[in-house]
PDB file of C-alpha atoms in Angstrom:
ATOM      1  CA  SER A   1      12.267 -36.507 172.845  1.00 40.00           C
ATOM      2  CA  GLU A   2      12.289 -33.742 170.266  1.00 55.00           C
ATOM      3  CA  ALA A   3       9.285 -31.450 170.007  1.00 67.00           C
ATOM      4  CA  THR A   4       6.997 -31.642 166.999  1.00 79.00           C
ATOM      5  CA  PRO A   5       8.017 -29.060 164.396  1.00 86.00           C
ATOM      6  CA  ILE A   6       5.835 -26.012 163.913  1.00 93.00           C
ATOM      7  CA  THR A   7       4.715 -25.678 160.278  1.00 94.00           C
ATOM      8  CA  VAL A   8       4.721 -22.238 158.662  1.00 95.00           C
ATOM      9  CA  THR A   9       3.564 -21.231 155.189  1.00 93.00           C
ATOM     10  CA  ASN A  10       5.149 -17.772 154.741  1.00 93.00           C
ATOM     11  CA  THR A  11       7.736 -15.358 156.141  1.00 92.00           C
ATOM     12  CA  GLU A  12       5.198 -13.680 158.433  1.00 94.00           C
ATOM     13  CA  GLU A  13       4.383 -17.006 160.116  1.00 95.00           C
ATOM     14  CA  LEU A  14       8.123 -17.784 160.371  1.00 94.00           C
ATOM     15  CA  THR A  15       8.654 -14.428 162.080  1.00 92.00           C
ATOM     16  CA  ALA A  16       5.815 -15.086 164.543  1.00 94.00           C
ATOM     17  CA  ALA A  17       7.092 -18.583 165.404  1.00 94.00           C
ATOM     18  CA  LEU A  18      10.641 -17.333 166.043  1.00 93.00           C
ATOM     19  CA  ALA A  19       9.360 -14.407 168.147  1.00 92.00           C
ATOM     20  CA  LYS A  20       7.931 -16.915 170.654  1.00 92.00           C
ATOM     21  CA  VAL A  21      11.356 -18.488 171.278  1.00 92.00           C
ATOM     22  CA  PRO A  22      13.306 -16.848 174.108  1.00 91.00           C
ATOM     23  CA  GLU A  23      16.974 -15.969 173.673  1.00 89.00           C
ATOM     24  CA  SER A  24      19.060 -19.168 174.032  1.00 91.00           C
ATOM     25  CA  GLY A  25      15.889 -21.209 173.360  1.00 93.00           C
ATOM     26  CA  SER A  26      15.462 -23.731 170.564  1.00 94.00           C
ATOM     27  CA  ILE A  27      12.865 -24.464 167.918  1.00 95.00           C
ATOM     28  CA  THR A  28      12.282 -26.702 164.902  1.00 95.00           C
ATOM     29  CA  ILE A  29      10.207 -25.194 162.109  1.00 95.00           C
ATOM     30  CA  GLN A  30       8.890 -26.911 158.977  1.00 95.00           C
ATOM     31  CA  LEU A  31       8.781 -24.582 155.966  1.00 95.00           C
ATOM     32  CA  ALA A  32       5.820 -25.577 153.799  1.00 93.00           C
ATOM     33  CA  ASP A  33       6.353 -25.698 150.045  1.00 90.00           C
ATOM     34  CA  SER A  34       5.954 -22.209 148.641  1.00 87.00           C
ATOM     35  CA  ALA A  35       6.478 -20.460 145.324  1.00 85.00           C
ATOM     36  CA  THR A  36       7.645 -17.395 147.280  1.00 89.00           C
ATOM     37  CA  PRO A  37      11.009 -17.643 149.094  1.00 90.00           C
ATOM     38  CA  TYR A  38      11.071 -17.302 152.868  1.00 92.00           C
ATOM     39  CA  THR A  39      13.332 -14.614 154.312  1.00 88.00           C
ATOM     40  CA  ALA A  40      14.794 -14.697 157.779  1.00 79.00           C
ATOM     41  CA  PRO A  41      13.354 -12.251 160.298  1.00 80.00           C
ATOM     42  CA  ALA A  42      15.485 -10.175 162.654  1.00 77.00           C
ATOM     43  CA  ASN A  43      14.132 -12.003 165.728  1.00 80.00           C
ATOM     44  CA  ALA A  44      16.131 -15.156 164.896  1.00 89.00           C
ATOM     45  CA  THR A  45      19.257 -14.134 166.832  1.00 91.00           C
ATOM     46  CA  ASN A  46      20.927 -16.046 169.678  1.00 94.00           C
ATOM     47  CA  LYS A  47      18.761 -19.183 169.392  1.00 95.00           C
ATOM     48  CA  THR A  48      19.113 -22.796 168.309  1.00 96.00           C
ATOM     49  CA  ILE A  49      17.082 -23.055 165.103  1.00 95.00           C
ATOM     50  CA  THR A  50      16.336 -25.979 162.824  1.00 96.00           C
ATOM     51  CA  LEU A  51      14.476 -25.189 159.620  1.00 96.00           C
ATOM     52  CA  THR A  52      13.248 -28.167 157.595  1.00 95.00           C
ATOM     53  CA  GLY A  53      11.643 -28.104 154.202  1.00 93.00           C
ATOM     54  CA  GLY A  54      10.986 -30.097 151.131  1.00 72.00           C
ATOM     55  CA  LYS A  55      10.609 -29.627 147.430  1.00 75.00           C
ATOM     56  CA  GLY A  56       9.709 -25.974 146.890  1.00 83.00           C
ATOM     57  CA  ALA A  57      10.922 -24.559 150.227  1.00 93.00           C
ATOM     58  CA  THR A  58      13.481 -21.789 149.622  1.00 93.00           C
ATOM     59  CA  LEU A  59      15.238 -19.587 152.172  1.00 92.00           C
ATOM     60  CA  GLN A  60      16.575 -16.381 150.673  1.00 88.00           C
ATOM     61  CA  LEU A  61      19.404 -14.465 152.279  1.00 83.00           C
ATOM     62  CA  VAL A  62      18.297 -11.017 153.365  1.00 76.00           C
ATOM     63  CA  THR A  63      19.793  -8.057 151.515  1.00 61.00           C
ATOM     64  CA  LYS A  64      22.836  -6.861 153.371  1.00 57.00           C
ATOM     65  CA  PRO A  65      22.062  -4.017 155.792  1.00 54.00           C
ATOM     66  CA  ASN A  66      24.923  -1.754 154.732  1.00 52.00           C
ATOM     67  CA  ALA A  67      27.786  -1.568 152.277  1.00 52.00           C
ATOM     68  CA  SER A  68      30.329  -2.824 154.825  1.00 54.00           C
ATOM     69  CA  SER A  69      28.485  -6.070 155.617  1.00 57.00           C
ATOM     70  CA  ALA A  70      28.139  -8.907 153.145  1.00 62.00           C
ATOM     71  CA  SER A  71      26.322 -11.145 155.608  1.00 73.00           C
ATOM     72  CA  ASP A  72      22.691 -11.787 156.460  1.00 79.00           C
ATOM     73  CA  LEU A  73      22.585 -10.838 160.153  1.00 82.00           C
ATOM     74  CA  SER A  74      19.157 -12.409 160.767  1.00 85.00           C
ATOM     75  CA  PHE A  75      20.655 -15.423 162.582  1.00 89.00           C
ATOM     76  CA  ALA A  76      23.523 -13.636 164.389  1.00 89.00           C
ATOM     77  CA  GLY A  77      24.670 -15.671 167.388  1.00 92.00           C
ATOM     78  CA  SER A  78      22.373 -18.609 166.527  1.00 94.00           C
ATOM     79  CA  GLN A  79      23.146 -22.230 165.864  1.00 96.00           C
ATOM     80  CA  LEU A  80      21.440 -22.717 162.508  1.00 95.00           C
ATOM     81  CA  ARG A  81      20.563 -26.066 160.918  1.00 97.00           C
ATOM     82  CA  LEU A  82      18.828 -26.271 157.541  1.00 96.00           C
ATOM     83  CA  GLU A  83      17.411 -29.552 156.199  1.00 96.00           C
ATOM     84  CA  GLY A  84      15.923 -30.113 152.743  1.00 96.00           C
ATOM     85  CA  ILE A  85      15.839 -26.418 151.828  1.00 95.00           C
ATOM     86  CA  THR A  86      17.070 -24.468 148.820  1.00 93.00           C
ATOM     87  CA  VAL A  87      19.227 -21.512 149.884  1.00 91.00           C
ATOM     88  CA  CYS A  88      19.596 -18.582 147.496  1.00 85.00           C
ATOM     89  CA  GLY A  89      21.207 -15.163 147.608  1.00 77.00           C
ATOM     90  CA  ALA A  90      19.397 -11.864 147.769  1.00 68.00           C
ATOM     91  CA  PRO A  91      18.797 -10.279 144.377  1.00 63.00           C
ATOM     92  CA  SER A  92      21.804  -8.310 143.097  1.00 58.00           C
ATOM     93  CA  ASP A  93      24.026  -9.137 146.091  1.00 59.00           C
ATOM     94  CA  SER A  94      27.051 -11.380 145.936  1.00 59.00           C
ATOM     95  CA  ASN A  95      29.166 -13.238 148.448  1.00 61.00           C
ATOM     96  CA  GLN A  96      26.505 -13.265 151.139  1.00 79.00           C
ATOM     97  CA  GLY A  97      26.265 -15.745 153.960  1.00 84.00           C
ATOM     98  CA  PHE A  98      24.528 -16.279 157.274  1.00 85.00           C
ATOM     99  CA  ALA A  99      26.231 -14.549 160.212  1.00 86.00           C
ATOM    100  CA  CYS A 100      25.619 -17.167 162.902  1.00 92.00           C
ATOM    101  CA  ALA A 101      27.466 -19.146 165.597  1.00 94.00           C
ATOM    102  CA  SER A 102      27.378 -22.370 163.543  1.00 96.00           C
ATOM    103  CA  LEU A 103      25.865 -23.486 160.254  1.00 96.00           C
ATOM    104  CA  ASP A 104      24.773 -27.025 159.380  1.00 98.00           C
ATOM    105  CA  LEU A 105      23.145 -27.826 156.009  1.00 97.00           C
ATOM    106  CA  VAL A 106      21.763 -31.310 155.281  1.00 97.00           C
ATOM    107  CA  ASP A 107      20.142 -32.345 151.977  1.00 96.00           C
ATOM    108  CA  CYS A 108      20.074 -28.711 150.850  1.00 95.00           C
ATOM    109  CA  THR A 109      20.595 -27.044 147.486  1.00 93.00           C
ATOM    110  CA  VAL A 110      22.797 -23.960 147.505  1.00 91.00           C
ATOM    111  CA  GLN A 111      22.259 -21.560 144.628  1.00 86.00           C
ATOM    112  CA  ASP A 112      24.512 -18.612 143.949  1.00 79.00           C
ATOM    113  CA  SER A 113      27.569 -17.971 146.118  1.00 81.00           C
ATOM    114  CA  MET A 114      27.835 -18.183 149.899  1.00 85.00           C
ATOM    115  CA  THR A 115      30.491 -16.668 152.156  1.00 86.00           C
ATOM    116  CA  LEU A 116      30.982 -18.447 155.477  1.00 89.00           C
ATOM    117  CA  PHE A 117      30.819 -16.342 158.625  1.00 88.00           C
ATOM    118  CA  ALA A 118      30.763 -19.355 160.986  1.00 92.00           C
ATOM    119  CA  PRO A 119      32.102 -22.914 161.065  1.00 95.00           C
ATOM    120  CA  ALA A 120      29.946 -24.949 158.663  1.00 96.00           C
ATOM    121  CA  THR A 121      29.087 -28.518 157.707  1.00 98.00           C
ATOM    122  CA  PHE A 122      27.426 -29.541 154.460  1.00 97.00           C
ATOM    123  CA  THR A 123      26.054 -33.091 154.137  1.00 98.00           C
ATOM    124  CA  HIS A 124      24.361 -34.435 150.976  1.00 97.00           C
ATOM    125  CA  CYS A 125      24.166 -30.893 149.573  1.00 96.00           C
ATOM    126  CA  THR A 126      24.040 -29.834 145.933  1.00 94.00           C
ATOM    127  CA  PHE A 127      25.747 -26.667 144.747  1.00 90.00           C
ATOM    128  CA  ASP A 128      24.071 -25.404 141.568  1.00 85.00           C
ATOM    129  CA  LYS A 129      26.118 -24.010 138.719  1.00 68.00           C
ATOM    130  CA  PHE A 130      26.465 -20.337 138.028  1.00 64.00           C
ATOM    131  CA  ALA A 131      28.769 -18.182 135.928  1.00 60.00           C
ATOM    132  CA  PRO A 132      32.380 -17.560 136.979  1.00 61.00           C
ATOM    133  CA  PRO A 133      34.376 -15.918 138.463  1.00 60.00           C
ATOM    134  CA  ARG A 134      32.337 -16.492 141.639  1.00 68.00           C
ATOM    135  CA  TYR A 135      32.823 -19.509 143.877  1.00 78.00           C
ATOM    136  CA  HIS A 136      30.080 -21.591 145.475  1.00 82.00           C
ATOM    137  CA  ILE A 137      31.716 -21.193 148.876  1.00 87.00           C
ATOM    138  CA  GLU A 138      34.146 -18.549 150.133  1.00 85.00           C
ATOM    139  CA  THR A 139      35.582 -19.749 153.468  1.00 88.00           C
ATOM    140  CA  ASN A 140      36.456 -16.314 154.905  1.00 85.00           C
ATOM    141  CA  GLY A 141      38.679 -17.895 157.579  1.00 87.00           C
ATOM    142  CA  GLN A 142      36.053 -20.433 158.698  1.00 92.00           C
ATOM    143  CA  ASN A 143      36.366 -24.209 158.945  1.00 94.00           C
ATOM    144  CA  ALA A 144      34.088 -26.231 156.672  1.00 95.00           C
ATOM    145  CA  THR A 145      33.317 -29.900 156.120  1.00 97.00           C
ATOM    146  CA  PHE A 146      31.655 -31.252 152.962  1.00 97.00           C
ATOM    147  CA  THR A 147      30.381 -34.850 152.972  1.00 98.00           C
ATOM    148  CA  ASP A 148      28.656 -36.537 150.011  1.00 98.00           C
ATOM    149  CA  CYS A 149      28.128 -33.182 148.268  1.00 96.00           C
ATOM    150  CA  THR A 150      27.770 -32.465 144.545  1.00 93.00           C
ATOM    151  CA  PHE A 151      29.334 -29.348 143.044  1.00 90.00           C
ATOM    152  CA  ASP A 152      28.134 -28.396 139.560  1.00 86.00           C
ATOM    153  CA  THR A 153      30.593 -25.618 138.738  1.00 82.00           C
ATOM    154  CA  TYR A 154      32.014 -23.447 136.042  1.00 76.00           C
ATOM    155  CA  GLY A 155      35.518 -24.011 137.351  1.00 72.00           C
ATOM    156  CA  ASN A 156      35.019 -22.461 140.802  1.00 77.00           C
ATOM    157  CA  ALA A 157      33.783 -24.460 143.792  1.00 86.00           C
ATOM    158  CA  VAL A 158      35.428 -23.647 147.133  1.00 87.00           C
ATOM    159  CA  HIS A 159      37.742 -20.686 147.632  1.00 84.00           C
ATOM    160  CA  VAL A 160      39.803 -21.115 150.781  1.00 86.00           C
ATOM    161  CA  SER A 161      40.396 -17.593 152.005  1.00 81.00           C
ATOM    162  CA  SER A 162      41.758 -16.639 155.385  1.00 76.00           C
ATOM    163  CA  PRO A 163      42.058 -13.134 156.768  1.00 75.00           C
ATOM    164  CA  ALA A 164      45.426 -12.328 158.361  1.00 70.00           C
ATOM    165  CA  ALA A 165      46.373 -14.620 161.260  1.00 72.00           C
ATOM    166  CA  THR A 166      43.358 -16.894 160.620  1.00 77.00           C
ATOM    167  CA  GLN A 167      43.584 -20.476 159.418  1.00 82.00           C
ATOM    168  CA  SER A 168      40.821 -22.420 157.659  1.00 85.00           C
ATOM    169  CA  THR A 169      40.543 -26.190 157.706  1.00 90.00           C
ATOM    170  CA  ILE A 170      38.484 -27.604 154.844  1.00 92.00           C
ATOM    171  CA  LYS A 171      37.540 -31.284 154.604  1.00 95.00           C
ATOM    172  CA  ALA A 172      35.729 -32.954 151.701  1.00 94.00           C
ATOM    173  CA  SER A 173      34.684 -36.614 151.716  1.00 96.00           C
ATOM    174  CA  ARG A 174      32.957 -38.473 148.888  1.00 96.00           C
ATOM    175  CA  CYS A 175      32.132 -35.265 146.983  1.00 94.00           C
ATOM    176  CA  THR A 176      31.659 -34.920 143.225  1.00 91.00           C
ATOM    177  CA  PHE A 177      32.966 -31.900 141.324  1.00 85.00           C
ATOM    178  CA  THR A 178      31.759 -31.292 137.768  1.00 83.00           C
ATOM    179  CA  ASP A 179      33.527 -28.511 135.898  1.00 79.00           C
ATOM    180  CA  ASN A 180      31.249 -27.221 133.128  1.00 77.00           C
ATOM    181  CA  ALA A 181      34.033 -24.865 131.989  1.00 71.00           C
ATOM    182  CA  LYS A 182      36.010 -27.979 131.049  1.00 62.00           C
ATOM    183  CA  GLY A 183      38.991 -26.987 133.173  1.00 54.00           C
ATOM    184  CA  SER A 184      39.418 -23.482 131.789  1.00 51.00           C
ATOM    185  CA  GLN A 185      39.555 -21.947 135.274  1.00 50.00           C
ATOM    186  CA  ASN A 186      41.614 -24.704 136.920  1.00 48.00           C
ATOM    187  CA  LYS A 187      39.914 -23.893 140.214  1.00 50.00           C
ATOM    188  CA  ALA A 188      37.388 -26.683 140.746  1.00 46.00           C
ATOM    189  CA  VAL A 189      38.544 -26.991 144.340  1.00 49.00           C
TER     190      VAL A 189
END
C-alpha cells in the first residue's frame, strides 16, 4: 500500500521533507493551498517524487542557474509526477522546463511556456493562454503524450522540435485546442 502523503505548507517544509528521502527513494507530498508559489529545492534530485495539490497550490520553476541552461535542475534525474497543481515559469524567464528523468502531469494547469527535457505525459491538463509567439510546449526532442487536455492558445500550442539526430513522437487524444488568435498564426498544433 502507498504511504500517506506528507503535507507541507511552504517551500521550506518542502525542502525539509525532500531532504529526508535518500537518493533513489520515493515520497508523496501534498502541497497545501498557498498564495505564495512553492519552488523546488536542490535536494530533489535522483528520487521518485509525487507532488499533489489542489486549488491554490502552485509550483514555480526555479530561475535558470546560468545563461546556457533553460531548465530547472531541481529535479534532475528524478521521476516527477504532479497532480492537481498549477505550474508556472520563473519571472522573466522563457522556455523553461523541469530537467528530470520523466515527467507526468495529471489534472494540472500549465501557465506560460514549458520546454520538455524528459519524456512527458499530460492527462486532464489545462494550458492557459498567453501572448504569441511562444508555444505552450516545446518538445526539444522528447516524446510527449497529451490525453483529455485543453489548450487555450493564441495560435501556438505544441512546437515539435528535435535536435539533430533526435526524433520526437507526440500523441494527442481527446484534446481541445482553442485559438484565440482566430487562426492568424496557423500553428495551433
